[in-house]
Amino acid sequence: MRNIYTLFGFLLLVAACSPKTTPSSSNYQEDLSVYRPDYVQLKAEQKANREKEEVRKQTTTSTTFPVTNDITTGVENQLAHFAEANAGSNATKYTIQVYSGTSREEANEIKERVYEDFPSGNPKVTYKQPTYRVRVGDFYNRVDAYLTYEKLRRSFRRAIVVPYKVQLGEKKTEGADY
């Protein structure tokens, strides 16, 4: 008896949840020709615009003005003077060292882990006898280096920020030691 009441209640619930549909049919008609573009008129306007543009091009003349105050040589002389004055200067840059040890295999494994964890880090393995070092990034100030250091520190507990000197006026080679 209880199953009958449950079945009856379920059928009542399903019947109550069914949508009530009312049959409706009507023929909808609306004239949209008023809103359609008139292509004949557009073509005529485009042709008129082209003719106006051609007339405008024919009436304008190009004029060139002679250069009287050329400062290029003065600027080049100043740049050469600044480069000569700064030739012996050094700048401090920063990098993050995540590994320092004697195992080449371990250095390469850590380099791969850095690529996985931090794809934009561009890690480099350097060797200065007898030590392999894995360094990440090349930063002009300590604040930028520290932001990356905080991200790397989660995965590499021995990471440190390392400053190094760069000679101004010289280009850094790819294999140079930091």
PDB file of C-alpha atoms in Angstrom:
ATOM      1  CA  MET A   1       0.000   0.000   0.000  1.00  0.00           C
ATOM      2  CA  ARG A   2       2.821   2.327   0.861  1.00  0.00           C
ATOM      3  CA  ASN A   3       4.413   1.736  -2.584  1.00  0.00           C
ATOM      4  CA  ILE A   4       1.158   2.698  -4.252  1.00  0.00           C
ATOM      5  CA  TYR A   5       1.065   6.032  -2.401  1.00  0.00           C
ATOM      6  CA  THR A   6       4.712   6.648  -3.314  1.00  0.00           C
ATOM      7  CA  LEU A   7       4.037   5.847  -6.969  1.00  0.00           C
ATOM      8  CA  PHE A   8       0.922   8.026  -6.963  1.00  0.00           C
ATOM      9  CA  GLY A   9       2.857  10.909  -5.350  1.00  0.00           C
ATOM     10  CA  PHE A  10       5.666  10.585  -7.889  1.00  0.00           C
ATOM     11  CA  LEU A  11       3.220  10.625 -10.821  1.00  0.00           C
ATOM     12  CA  LEU A  12       1.487  13.663  -9.353  1.00  0.00           C
ATOM     13  CA  LEU A  13       4.839  15.436  -9.007  1.00  0.00           C
ATOM     14  CA  VAL A  14       5.820  14.628 -12.602  1.00  0.00           C
ATOM     15  CA  ALA A  15       2.458  15.806 -13.890  1.00  0.00           C
ATOM     16  CA  ALA A  16       2.746  19.063 -11.941  1.00  0.00           C
ATOM     17  CA  CYS A  17       6.217  19.753 -13.332  1.00  0.00           C
ATOM     18  CA  SER A  18       5.319  19.238 -16.967  1.00  0.00           C
ATOM     19  CA  PRO A  19       5.043  22.459 -18.961  1.00  0.00           C
ATOM     20  CA  LYS A  20       1.655  23.657 -19.995  1.00  0.00           C
ATOM     21  CA  THR A  21       1.566  24.216 -23.723  1.00  0.00           C
ATOM     22  CA  THR A  22      -1.047  26.193 -25.478  1.00  0.00           C
ATOM     23  CA  PRO A  23      -1.290  25.729 -29.192  1.00  0.00           C
ATOM     24  CA  SER A  24      -0.785  28.991 -30.991  1.00  0.00           C
ATOM     25  CA  SER A  25      -0.286  29.685 -34.605  1.00  0.00           C
ATOM     26  CA  SER A  26      -0.242  32.961 -36.376  1.00  0.00           C
ATOM     27  CA  ASN A  27       1.113  34.232 -39.622  1.00  0.00           C
ATOM     28  CA  TYR A  28       3.732  36.889 -38.928  1.00  0.00           C
ATOM     29  CA  GLN A  29       4.340  39.285 -41.765  1.00  0.00           C
ATOM     30  CA  GLU A  30       6.322  42.469 -41.790  1.00  0.00           C
ATOM     31  CA  ASP A  31       7.620  44.517 -44.682  1.00  0.00           C
ATOM     32  CA  LEU A  32      11.389  44.949 -44.182  1.00  0.00           C
ATOM     33  CA  SER A  33      12.137  46.353 -47.625  1.00  0.00           C
ATOM     34  CA  VAL A  34      12.276  49.836 -46.132  1.00  0.00           C
ATOM     35  CA  TYR A  35      15.383  48.869 -44.129  1.00  0.00           C
ATOM     36  CA  ARG A  36      17.279  47.145 -46.909  1.00  0.00           C
ATOM     37  CA  PRO A  37      20.071  49.173 -48.537  1.00  0.00           C
ATOM     38  CA  ASP A  38      19.544  50.493 -52.017  1.00  0.00           C
ATOM     39  CA  TYR A  39      22.609  49.284 -53.928  1.00  0.00           C
ATOM     40  CA  VAL A  40      22.014  51.420 -56.991  1.00  0.00           C
ATOM     41  CA  GLN A  41      22.134  54.556 -54.881  1.00  0.00           C
ATOM     42  CA  LEU A  42      25.289  53.368 -53.048  1.00  0.00           C
ATOM     43  CA  LYS A  43      27.112  52.700 -56.311  1.00  0.00           C
ATOM     44  CA  ALA A  44      26.274  56.171 -57.567  1.00  0.00           C
ATOM     45  CA  GLU A  45      27.566  57.738 -54.332  1.00  0.00           C
ATOM     46  CA  GLN A  46      30.789  55.733 -54.521  1.00  0.00           C
ATOM     47  CA  LYS A  47      31.353  56.814 -58.104  1.00  0.00           C
ATOM     48  CA  ALA A  48      30.831  60.463 -57.149  1.00  0.00           C
ATOM     49  CA  ASN A  49      33.270  60.102 -54.237  1.00  0.00           C
ATOM     50  CA  ARG A  50      35.910  58.574 -56.520  1.00  0.00           C
ATOM     51  CA  GLU A  51      35.548  61.446 -58.971  1.00  0.00           C
ATOM     52  CA  LYS A  52      35.935  64.006 -56.164  1.00  0.00           C
ATOM     53  CA  GLU A  53      39.060  62.213 -54.921  1.00  0.00           C
ATOM     54  CA  GLU A  54      40.611  62.237 -58.403  1.00  0.00           C
ATOM     55  CA  VAL A  55      39.933  65.967 -58.765  1.00  0.00           C
ATOM     56  CA  ARG A  56      41.481  66.610 -55.346  1.00  0.00           C
ATOM     57  CA  LYS A  57      44.602  64.591 -56.257  1.00  0.00           C
ATOM     58  CA  GLN A  58      45.029  66.518 -59.495  1.00  0.00           C
ATOM     59  CA  THR A  59      44.790  69.912 -57.808  1.00  0.00           C
ATOM     60  CA  THR A  60      47.260  69.268 -54.984  1.00  0.00           C
ATOM     61  CA  THR A  61      50.957  69.689 -55.622  1.00  0.00           C
ATOM     62  CA  SER A  62      53.789  68.334 -53.562  1.00  0.00           C
ATOM     63  CA  THR A  63      56.341  70.799 -52.297  1.00  0.00           C
ATOM     64  CA  THR A  64      59.710  69.943 -50.817  1.00  0.00           C
ATOM     65  CA  PHE A  65      61.502  72.239 -48.456  1.00  0.00           C
ATOM     66  CA  PRO A  66      65.288  72.392 -48.243  1.00  0.00           C
ATOM     67  CA  VAL A  67      66.855  71.264 -44.963  1.00  0.00           C
ATOM     68  CA  THR A  68      68.686  74.216 -43.484  1.00  0.00           C
ATOM     69  CA  ASN A  69      69.334  73.229 -39.852  1.00  0.00           C
ATOM     70  CA  ASP A  70      70.583  69.643 -39.938  1.00  0.00           C
ATOM     71  CA  ILE A  71      71.590  68.523 -36.435  1.00  0.00           C
ATOM     72  CA  THR A  72      72.427  64.899 -37.227  1.00  0.00           C
ATOM     73  CA  THR A  73      76.201  65.364 -37.043  1.00  0.00           C
ATOM     74  CA  GLY A  74      75.961  67.199 -33.708  1.00  0.00           C
ATOM     75  CA  VAL A  75      73.833  64.445 -32.183  1.00  0.00           C
ATOM     76  CA  GLU A  76      76.187  61.753 -33.470  1.00  0.00           C
ATOM     77  CA  ASN A  77      79.161  63.619 -31.981  1.00  0.00           C
ATOM     78  CA  GLN A  78      77.438  63.843 -28.585  1.00  0.00           C
ATOM     79  CA  LEU A  79      76.573  60.128 -28.650  1.00  0.00           C
ATOM     80  CA  ALA A  80      80.174  59.259 -29.502  1.00  0.00           C
ATOM     81  CA  HIS A  81      81.376  61.472 -26.625  1.00  0.00           C
ATOM     82  CA  PHE A  82      79.008  59.761 -24.144  1.00  0.00           C
ATOM     83  CA  ALA A  83      80.049  56.305 -25.353  1.00  0.00           C
ATOM     84  CA  GLU A  84      83.726  57.220 -24.933  1.00  0.00           C
ATOM     85  CA  ALA A  85      83.139  58.649 -21.447  1.00  0.00           C
ATOM     86  CA  ASN A  86      81.223  55.548 -20.323  1.00  0.00           C
ATOM     87  CA  ALA A  87      83.557  53.031 -21.965  1.00  0.00           C
ATOM     88  CA  GLY A  88      85.327  52.127 -18.714  1.00  0.00           C
ATOM     89  CA  SER A  89      82.197  52.158 -16.555  1.00  0.00           C
ATOM     90  CA  ASN A  90      80.585  49.120 -14.996  1.00  0.00           C
ATOM     91  CA  ALA A  91      76.951  48.384 -14.298  1.00  0.00           C
ATOM     92  CA  THR A  92      75.589  45.949 -11.741  1.00  0.00           C
ATOM     93  CA  LYS A  93      73.122  43.345 -12.936  1.00  0.00           C
ATOM     94  CA  TYR A  94      71.462  40.526 -11.047  1.00  0.00           C
ATOM     95  CA  THR A  95      70.694  36.875 -11.661  1.00  0.00           C
ATOM     96  CA  ILE A  96      69.274  34.058  -9.545  1.00  0.00           C
ATOM     97  CA  GLN A  97      71.476  31.061  -8.868  1.00  0.00           C
ATOM     98  CA  VAL A  98      69.439  27.902  -8.219  1.00  0.00           C
ATOM     99  CA  TYR A  99      72.282  25.359  -8.237  1.00  0.00           C
ATOM    100  CA  SER A 100      75.998  25.324  -7.571  1.00  0.00           C
ATOM    101  CA  GLY A 101      77.845  22.015  -7.466  1.00  0.00           C
ATOM    102  CA  THR A 102      80.238  19.626  -9.174  1.00  0.00           C
ATOM    103  CA  SER A 103      77.679  17.343 -10.856  1.00  0.00           C
ATOM    104  CA  ARG A 104      76.906  18.130 -14.474  1.00  0.00           C
ATOM    105  CA  GLU A 105      73.969  15.690 -14.530  1.00  0.00           C
ATOM    106  CA  GLU A 106      72.380  17.314 -11.496  1.00  0.00           C
ATOM    107  CA  ALA A 107      72.877  20.770 -13.036  1.00  0.00           C
ATOM    108  CA  ASN A 108      71.095  19.664 -16.216  1.00  0.00           C
ATOM    109  CA  GLU A 109      68.271  18.056 -14.196  1.00  0.00           C
ATOM    110  CA  ILE A 110      67.750  21.277 -12.266  1.00  0.00           C
ATOM    111  CA  LYS A 111      67.809  23.256 -15.517  1.00  0.00           C
ATOM    112  CA  GLU A 112      64.992  21.025 -16.836  1.00  0.00           C
ATOM    113  CA  ARG A 113      63.022  21.488 -13.598  1.00  0.00           C
ATOM    114  CA  VAL A 114      63.372  25.257 -13.951  1.00  0.00           C
ATOM    115  CA  TYR A 115      62.028  25.030 -17.526  1.00  0.00           C
ATOM    116  CA  GLU A 116      59.043  23.034 -16.249  1.00  0.00           C
ATOM    117  CA  ASP A 117      58.278  25.244 -13.236  1.00  0.00           C
ATOM    118  CA  PHE A 118      59.233  28.613 -14.703  1.00  0.00           C
ATOM    119  CA  PRO A 119      59.162  28.531 -18.557  1.00  0.00           C
ATOM    120  CA  SER A 120      60.033  32.205 -19.040  1.00  0.00           C
ATOM    121  CA  GLY A 121      63.073  32.004 -16.746  1.00  0.00           C
ATOM    122  CA  ASN A 122      65.603  31.051 -19.445  1.00  0.00           C
ATOM    123  CA  PRO A 123      67.995  29.068 -17.193  1.00  0.00           C
ATOM    124  CA  LYS A 124      71.651  28.754 -18.177  1.00  0.00           C
ATOM    125  CA  VAL A 125      74.238  26.233 -17.029  1.00  0.00           C
ATOM    126  CA  THR A 126      77.740  27.682 -16.675  1.00  0.00           C
ATOM    127  CA  TYR A 127      80.937  25.879 -15.779  1.00  0.00           C
ATOM    128  CA  LYS A 128      83.889  27.436 -14.032  1.00  0.00           C
ATOM    129  CA  GLN A 129      86.229  24.712 -12.903  1.00  0.00           C
ATOM    130  CA  PRO A 130      85.285  22.770 -10.751  1.00  0.00           C
ATOM    131  CA  THR A 131      81.748  24.146 -10.299  1.00  0.00           C
ATOM    132  CA  TYR A 132      78.605  23.945 -12.421  1.00  0.00           C
ATOM    133  CA  ARG A 133      76.084  26.714 -11.825  1.00  0.00           C
ATOM    134  CA  VAL A 134      72.474  27.037 -12.962  1.00  0.00           C
ATOM    135  CA  ARG A 135      71.391  30.651 -13.131  1.00  0.00           C
ATOM    136  CA  VAL A 136      68.044  32.107 -14.100  1.00  0.00           C
ATOM    137  CA  GLY A 137      67.226  35.550 -15.485  1.00  0.00           C
ATOM    138  CA  ASP A 138      69.144  38.721 -16.198  1.00  0.00           C
ATOM    139  CA  PHE A 139      67.865  41.731 -14.237  1.00  0.00           C
ATOM    140  CA  TYR A 140      68.912  45.376 -14.136  1.00  0.00           C
ATOM    141  CA  ASN A 141      67.734  45.952 -10.575  1.00  0.00           C
ATOM    142  CA  ARG A 142      67.429  43.901  -7.415  1.00  0.00           C
ATOM    143  CA  VAL A 143      63.661  44.415  -7.094  1.00  0.00           C
ATOM    144  CA  ASP A 144      62.907  42.644 -10.380  1.00  0.00           C
ATOM    145  CA  ALA A 145      65.319  39.874  -9.444  1.00  0.00           C
ATOM    146  CA  TYR A 146      63.675  39.500  -6.044  1.00  0.00           C
ATOM    147  CA  LEU A 147      60.200  39.070  -7.573  1.00  0.00           C
ATOM    148  CA  THR A 148      61.442  36.159  -9.677  1.00  0.00           C
ATOM    149  CA  TYR A 149      63.469  34.860  -6.730  1.00  0.00           C
ATOM    150  CA  GLU A 150      60.302  34.579  -4.626  1.00  0.00           C
ATOM    151  CA  LYS A 151      58.667  32.416  -7.303  1.00  0.00           C
ATOM    152  CA  LEU A 152      61.731  30.196  -7.693  1.00  0.00           C
ATOM    153  CA  ARG A 153      62.282  29.908  -3.941  1.00  0.00           C
ATOM    154  CA  ARG A 154      59.146  27.747  -3.611  1.00  0.00           C
ATOM    155  CA  SER A 155      60.714  24.993  -5.726  1.00  0.00           C
ATOM    156  CA  PHE A 156      64.425  25.611  -5.137  1.00  0.00           C
ATOM    157  CA  ARG A 157      65.273  26.222  -1.474  1.00  0.00           C
ATOM    158  CA  ARG A 158      68.937  26.988  -2.164  1.00  0.00           C
ATOM    159  CA  ALA A 159      68.216  29.789  -4.663  1.00  0.00           C
ATOM    160  CA  ILE A 160      70.027  33.081  -4.103  1.00  0.00           C
ATOM    161  CA  VAL A 161      70.177  36.460  -5.859  1.00  0.00           C
ATOM    162  CA  VAL A 162      73.679  37.028  -7.254  1.00  0.00           C
ATOM    163  CA  PRO A 163      74.953  40.456  -8.398  1.00  0.00           C
ATOM    164  CA  TYR A 164      77.562  40.691 -11.147  1.00  0.00           C
ATOM    165  CA  LYS A 165      79.359  43.478 -12.986  1.00  0.00           C
ATOM    166  CA  VAL A 166      78.932  44.218 -16.669  1.00  0.00           C
ATOM    167  CA  GLN A 167      81.311  46.434 -18.599  1.00  0.00           C
ATOM    168  CA  LEU A 168      79.347  49.167 -20.368  1.00  0.00           C
ATOM    169  CA  GLY A 169      79.949  49.450 -24.068  1.00  0.00           C
ATOM    170  CA  GLU A 170      80.701  45.755 -24.526  1.00  0.00           C
ATOM    171  CA  LYS A 171      78.172  43.224 -25.696  1.00  0.00           C
ATOM    172  CA  LYS A 172      77.758  40.176 -23.499  1.00  0.00           C
ATOM    173  CA  THR A 173      78.521  36.933 -25.284  1.00  0.00           C
ATOM    174  CA  GLU A 174      76.196  33.940 -24.920  1.00  0.00           C
ATOM    175  CA  GLY A 175      78.664  31.679 -23.133  1.00  0.00           C
ATOM    176  CA  ALA A 176      80.102  34.311 -20.806  1.00  0.00           C
ATOM    177  CA  ASP A 177      80.289  33.495 -17.112  1.00  0.00           C
ATOM    178  CA  TYR A 178      78.152  35.629 -14.861  1.00  0.00           C
TER     179      TYR A 178
END
